[in-house]
Amino acid sequence: MRKSLLDIGKALLPAGVRSWLVAKQREHRLQWPRAGAVDFGQLRRLTPISPVFGHDRGKAVDRHYIEAFLEQSRDAIHGRVLELGDATYTKRYGGDRVRHSDVLHVTAGNPEATIVADLTDAPHIPDDCFDCIVFTQSLQMIFDYEAALRTLYRILKPGGVLLITSSGISKIARRLGRDDWGEYWRFTTQGMQGLLEKTFPGAAIEIQAWGNVLSATAYLHGLAAEELTREELDALDPDFEVIVSALVRKAES
């Protein structure tokens, strides 16, 4: 990929010269587009276009990235698989590689649940029993997330894989007092890397960020993935982490 003139200038010019140029740019209002001249169009509003992440308009932008991650990781979904809430992704991406499917829910009453447990304290789930755990968009909902990850480590077989996604740039999905659970945290790739190294000692960890400034803006306003082109969605900028994903392979011993 060819570097822009700005990238080349940053690489070649001394820091002092770059600072002087930036100061002059601000002094003479040489930004482009000119400051104050940006047309916000229909995005100049104080409420999102969709208050429900774009689910009423099509596929939510975060789901595009979550499903892209699971698609590229589908070979890891095999054997005995645990998923939270329902088995949608286990069925879609695991197929006939899945020998047994379990669904975990924190409270009784979910007809799909085969295990009822709070992951922060779940001694009744046996050690080393799952080949794969599909853990999407849940970590930010758990206040004691380290305790939950320690449980996931314990119940995952040696060599088993945890597939995890969490929100980076996002509106709040749950509010304590208005829903059954709160939403407490946001994770960056750096934070996720350090957290997983701490709770999954010796594991092979692959961290990835998904998103760019356009898809982040669209997601915050509740536009659907279908309202962007595939190229716009799939351009990845590490400075705009809409979704953070991790494939974590537990150490064999």
GROMACS .gro file of C-alpha atoms in nm:
model
  253
    1MET     CA    1   0.000   0.000   0.000
    2ARG     CA    2   0.144   0.338  -0.099
    3LYS     CA    3   0.196   0.586   0.180
    4SER     CA    4   0.024   0.925   0.165
    5LEU     CA    5   0.227   1.245   0.146
    6LEU     CA    6   0.134   1.306   0.510
    7ASP     CA    7   0.275   0.968   0.615
    8ILE     CA    8   0.595   1.032   0.418
    9GLY     CA    9   0.631   1.377   0.574
   10LYS     CA   10   0.589   1.237   0.922
   11ALA     CA   11   0.855   0.976   0.855
   12LEU     CA   12   1.111   1.215   0.701
   13LEU     CA   13   1.074   1.545   0.888
   14PRO     CA   14   1.230   1.599   1.232
   15ALA     CA   15   0.986   1.631   1.522
   16GLY     CA   16   1.064   2.002   1.567
   17VAL     CA   17   0.984   2.080   1.205
   18ARG     CA   18   0.660   1.882   1.222
   19SER     CA   19   0.552   2.075   1.534
   20TRP     CA   20   0.629   2.408   1.364
   21LEU     CA   21   0.429   2.311   1.056
   22VAL     CA   22   0.130   2.201   1.265
   23ALA     CA   23   0.140   2.532   1.455
   24LYS     CA   24   0.144   2.727   1.129
   25GLN     CA   25  -0.137   2.515   0.990
   26ARG     CA   26  -0.353   2.600   1.290
   27GLU     CA   27  -0.251   2.968   1.290
   28HIS     CA   28  -0.351   3.019   0.927
   29ARG     CA   29  -0.646   2.775   0.929
   30LEU     CA   30  -0.499   2.558   0.655
   31GLN     CA   31  -0.685   2.241   0.750
   32TRP     CA   32  -0.865   2.053   0.476
   33PRO     CA   33  -1.158   2.043   0.475
   34ARG     CA   34  -1.144   2.393   0.624
   35ALA     CA   35  -1.242   2.413   0.990
   36GLY     CA   36  -1.614   2.489   1.012
   37ALA     CA   37  -1.679   2.380   0.654
   38VAL     CA   38  -1.762   2.011   0.715
   39ASP     CA   39  -2.116   1.918   0.606
   40PHE     CA   40  -2.264   1.690   0.874
   41GLY     CA   41  -2.581   1.635   0.672
   42GLN     CA   42  -2.828   1.399   0.842
   43LEU     CA   43  -2.570   1.313   1.110
   44ARG     CA   44  -2.596   1.660   1.268
   45ARG     CA   45  -2.838   1.547   1.536
   46LEU     CA   46  -2.834   1.472   1.909
   47THR     CA   47  -3.010   1.136   1.888
   48PRO     CA   48  -2.904   0.831   1.687
   49ILE     CA   49  -3.081   0.746   1.364
   50SER     CA   50  -3.165   0.410   1.520
   51PRO     CA   51  -3.167   0.371   1.901
   52VAL     CA   52  -3.135  -0.010   1.868
   53PHE     CA   53  -2.796  -0.038   1.694
   54GLY     CA   54  -2.956  -0.053   1.349
   55HIS     CA   55  -3.137  -0.383   1.409
   56ASP     CA   56  -3.452  -0.215   1.278
   57ARG     CA   57  -3.271  -0.127   0.952
   58GLY     CA   58  -3.076  -0.447   0.880
   59LYS     CA   59  -2.769  -0.614   1.028
   60ALA     CA   60  -2.595  -0.416   1.302
   61VAL     CA   61  -2.241  -0.310   1.212
   62ASP     CA   62  -2.092  -0.489   1.512
   63ARG     CA   63  -2.256  -0.815   1.401
   64HIS     CA   64  -2.080  -0.787   1.065
   65TYR     CA   65  -1.745  -0.789   1.246
   66ILE     CA   66  -1.842  -1.055   1.500
   67GLU     CA   67  -1.955  -1.288   1.223
   68ALA     CA   68  -1.644  -1.217   1.014
   69PHE     CA   69  -1.434  -1.318   1.316
   70LEU     CA   70  -1.632  -1.639   1.371
   71GLU     CA   71  -1.618  -1.722   1.000
   72GLN     CA   72  -1.239  -1.702   0.998
   73SER     CA   73  -1.228  -1.906   1.324
   74ARG     CA   74  -1.490  -2.166   1.233
   75ASP     CA   75  -1.247  -2.461   1.237
   76ALA     CA   76  -1.203  -2.405   1.611
   77ILE     CA   77  -1.576  -2.465   1.671
   78HIS     CA   78  -1.582  -2.843   1.711
   79GLY     CA   79  -1.631  -3.123   1.961
   80ARG     CA   80  -1.817  -3.015   2.273
   81VAL     CA   81  -1.904  -2.645   2.240
   82LEU     CA   82  -2.043  -2.399   2.494
   83GLU     CA   83  -2.220  -2.077   2.389
   84LEU     CA   84  -2.399  -1.814   2.598
   85GLY     CA   85  -2.769  -1.746   2.558
   86ASP     CA   86  -2.839  -1.969   2.259
   87ALA     CA   87  -2.655  -2.192   2.013
   88THR     CA   88  -2.696  -1.975   1.703
   89TYR     CA   89  -2.327  -1.935   1.623
   90THR     CA   90  -2.241  -2.290   1.728
   91LYS     CA   91  -2.486  -2.421   1.468
   92ARG     CA   92  -2.398  -2.168   1.198
   93TYR     CA   93  -2.020  -2.202   1.214
   94GLY     CA   94  -1.967  -2.541   1.378
   95GLY     CA   95  -2.195  -2.756   1.166
   96ASP     CA   96  -2.124  -3.127   1.176
   97ARG     CA   97  -1.790  -3.069   1.354
   98VAL     CA   98  -1.988  -3.015   1.676
   99ARG     CA   99  -2.037  -3.336   1.873
  100HIS     CA  100  -2.232  -3.182   2.161
  101SER     CA  101  -2.373  -2.831   2.206
  102ASP     CA  102  -2.431  -2.667   2.545
  103VAL     CA  103  -2.597  -2.333   2.614
  104LEU     CA  104  -2.526  -2.138   2.932
  105HIS     CA  105  -2.760  -1.884   3.087
  106VAL     CA  106  -2.716  -1.696   3.410
  107THR     CA  107  -3.076  -1.746   3.529
  108ALA     CA  108  -3.325  -2.032   3.498
  109GLY     CA  109  -3.604  -2.008   3.244
  110ASN     CA  110  -3.418  -2.004   2.913
  111PRO     CA  111  -3.561  -2.306   2.725
  112GLU     CA  112  -3.236  -2.349   2.530
  113ALA     CA  113  -3.011  -2.350   2.837
  114THR     CA  114  -2.846  -2.677   2.933
  115ILE     CA  115  -2.635  -2.512   3.204
  116VAL     CA  116  -2.752  -2.242   3.446
  117ALA     CA  117  -2.458  -2.065   3.604
  118ASP     CA  118  -2.299  -1.735   3.697
  119LEU     CA  119  -1.954  -1.758   3.541
  120THR     CA  120  -1.801  -1.560   3.825
  121ASP     CA  121  -1.878  -1.852   4.061
  122ALA     CA  122  -1.969  -2.178   3.890
  123PRO     CA  123  -1.805  -2.471   4.073
  124HIS     CA  124  -2.074  -2.711   3.946
  125ILE     CA  125  -1.937  -2.689   3.588
  126PRO     CA  126  -1.668  -2.960   3.559
  127ASP     CA  127  -1.306  -2.879   3.479
  128ASP     CA  128  -1.160  -2.931   3.130
  129CYS     CA  129  -1.486  -3.023   2.957
  130PHE     CA  130  -1.523  -2.798   2.650
  131ASP     CA  131  -1.331  -2.806   2.323
  132CYS     CA  132  -1.457  -2.459   2.232
  133ILE     CA  133  -1.638  -2.175   2.407
  134VAL     CA  134  -1.814  -1.910   2.197
  135PHE     CA  135  -1.824  -1.601   2.417
  136THR     CA  136  -1.949  -1.304   2.214
  137GLN     CA  137  -2.044  -0.960   2.349
  138SER     CA  138  -2.070  -1.071   2.712
  139LEU     CA  139  -1.749  -0.978   2.891
  140GLN     CA  140  -1.846  -0.610   2.920
  141MET     CA  141  -2.169  -0.716   3.094
  142ILE     CA  142  -1.988  -0.891   3.381
  143PHE     CA  143  -1.863  -0.669   3.662
  144ASP     CA  144  -1.606  -0.921   3.790
  145TYR     CA  145  -1.478  -1.012   3.445
  146GLU     CA  146  -1.153  -1.163   3.572
  147ALA     CA  147  -1.348  -1.416   3.781
  148ALA     CA  148  -1.554  -1.506   3.474
  149LEU     CA  149  -1.241  -1.556   3.265
  150ARG     CA  150  -1.088  -1.775   3.535
  151THR     CA  151  -1.396  -1.998   3.515
  152LEU     CA  152  -1.371  -2.012   3.136
  153TYR     CA  153  -1.005  -2.110   3.168
  154ARG     CA  154  -1.092  -2.385   3.416
  155ILE     CA  155  -1.373  -2.542   3.214
  156LEU     CA  156  -1.191  -2.528   2.878
  157LYS     CA  157  -0.999  -2.841   2.785
  158PRO     CA  158  -0.620  -2.818   2.744
  159GLY     CA  159  -0.572  -2.720   2.381
  160GLY     CA  160  -0.931  -2.594   2.365
  161VAL     CA  161  -1.023  -2.256   2.216
  162LEU     CA  162  -1.208  -1.957   2.357
  163LEU     CA  163  -1.357  -1.728   2.091
  164ILE     CA  164  -1.432  -1.393   2.251
  165THR     CA  165  -1.559  -1.060   2.123
  166SER     CA  166  -1.630  -0.739   2.312
  167SER     CA  167  -1.733  -0.384   2.232
  168GLY     CA  168  -1.474  -0.114   2.174
  169ILE     CA  169  -1.656   0.189   2.029
  170SER     CA  170  -2.027   0.154   2.105
  171LYS     CA  171  -2.331   0.306   2.267
  172ILE     CA  172  -2.435   0.148   2.596
  173ALA     CA  173  -2.636  -0.168   2.544
  174ARG     CA  174  -2.757  -0.225   2.900
  175ARG     CA  175  -2.811   0.003   3.199
  176LEU     CA  176  -2.825  -0.118   3.558
  177GLY     CA  177  -3.176  -0.064   3.693
  178ARG     CA  178  -3.335  -0.064   3.348
  179ASP     CA  179  -3.235  -0.414   3.238
  180ASP     CA  180  -3.156  -0.744   3.403
  181TRP     CA  181  -2.784  -0.666   3.404
  182GLY     CA  182  -2.555  -0.368   3.362
  183GLU     CA  183  -2.286  -0.290   3.109
  184TYR     CA  184  -1.969  -0.203   3.291
  185TRP     CA  185  -1.661  -0.206   3.068
  186ARG     CA  186  -1.497  -0.130   2.734
  187PHE     CA  187  -1.182  -0.310   2.623
  188THR     CA  188  -0.903  -0.216   2.384
  189THR     CA  189  -0.681  -0.466   2.205
  190GLN     CA  190  -0.397  -0.380   2.443
  191GLY     CA  191  -0.620  -0.423   2.747
  192MET     CA  192  -0.762  -0.750   2.617
  193GLN     CA  193  -0.414  -0.885   2.545
  194GLY     CA  194  -0.294  -0.812   2.898
  195LEU     CA  195  -0.610  -0.947   3.058
  196LEU     CA  196  -0.598  -1.276   2.868
  197GLU     CA  197  -0.226  -1.323   2.929
  198LYS     CA  198  -0.303  -1.288   3.300
  199THR     CA  199  -0.604  -1.523   3.312
  200PHE     CA  200  -0.491  -1.778   3.049
  201PRO     CA  201  -0.126  -1.844   3.141
  202GLY     CA  202   0.074  -1.998   2.859
  203ALA     CA  203  -0.209  -1.965   2.605
  204ALA     CA  204  -0.165  -1.877   2.238
  205ILE     CA  205  -0.358  -1.552   2.195
  206GLU     CA  206  -0.458  -1.381   1.871
  207ILE     CA  207  -0.608  -1.034   1.923
  208GLN     CA  208  -0.773  -0.837   1.643
  209ALA     CA  209  -0.949  -0.500   1.611
  210TRP     CA  210  -1.236  -0.452   1.367
  211GLY     CA  211  -1.362  -0.118   1.235
  212ASN     CA  212  -1.267   0.223   1.099
  213VAL     CA  213  -1.383   0.581   1.150
  214LEU     CA  214  -1.670   0.549   0.901
  215SER     CA  215  -1.806   0.221   1.035
  216ALA     CA  216  -1.768   0.350   1.393
  217THR     CA  217  -1.969   0.662   1.306
  218ALA     CA  218  -2.233   0.455   1.128
  219TYR     CA  219  -2.256   0.214   1.422
  220LEU     CA  220  -2.295   0.492   1.680
  221HIS     CA  221  -2.580   0.638   1.474
  222GLY     CA  222  -2.746   0.299   1.435
  223LEU     CA  223  -2.699   0.264   1.060
  224ALA     CA  224  -2.708  -0.093   0.931
  225ALA     CA  225  -2.418  -0.278   0.776
  226GLU     CA  226  -2.611  -0.290   0.448
  227GLU     CA  227  -2.592   0.090   0.429
  228LEU     CA  228  -2.213   0.075   0.386
  229THR     CA  229  -2.022  -0.098   0.109
  230ARG     CA  230  -1.823  -0.411   0.183
  231GLU     CA  231  -1.502  -0.214   0.121
  232GLU     CA  232  -1.610   0.052   0.370
  233LEU     CA  233  -1.690  -0.209   0.633
  234ASP     CA  234  -1.380  -0.421   0.584
  235ALA     CA  235  -1.125  -0.137   0.587
  236LEU     CA  236  -0.957  -0.187   0.925
  237ASP     CA  237  -0.800   0.105   1.111
  238PRO     CA  238  -0.636   0.006   1.442
  239ASP     CA  239  -0.721   0.349   1.589
  240PHE     CA  240  -1.096   0.277   1.565
  241GLU     CA  241  -1.176  -0.045   1.747
  242VAL     CA  242  -1.549  -0.104   1.701
  243ILE     CA  243  -1.508  -0.468   1.802
  244VAL     CA  244  -1.216  -0.639   1.976
  245SER     CA  245  -1.184  -1.013   1.917
  246ALA     CA  246  -0.955  -1.280   2.056
  247LEU     CA  247  -0.887  -1.642   1.972
  248VAL     CA  248  -0.736  -1.799   2.284
  249ARG     CA  249  -0.595  -2.150   2.271
  250LYS     CA  250  -0.542  -2.292   2.619
  251ALA     CA  251  -0.201  -2.440   2.684
  252GLU     CA  252  -0.184  -2.819   2.647
  253SER     CA  253  -0.046  -2.866   2.997
   0.00000   0.00000   0.00000
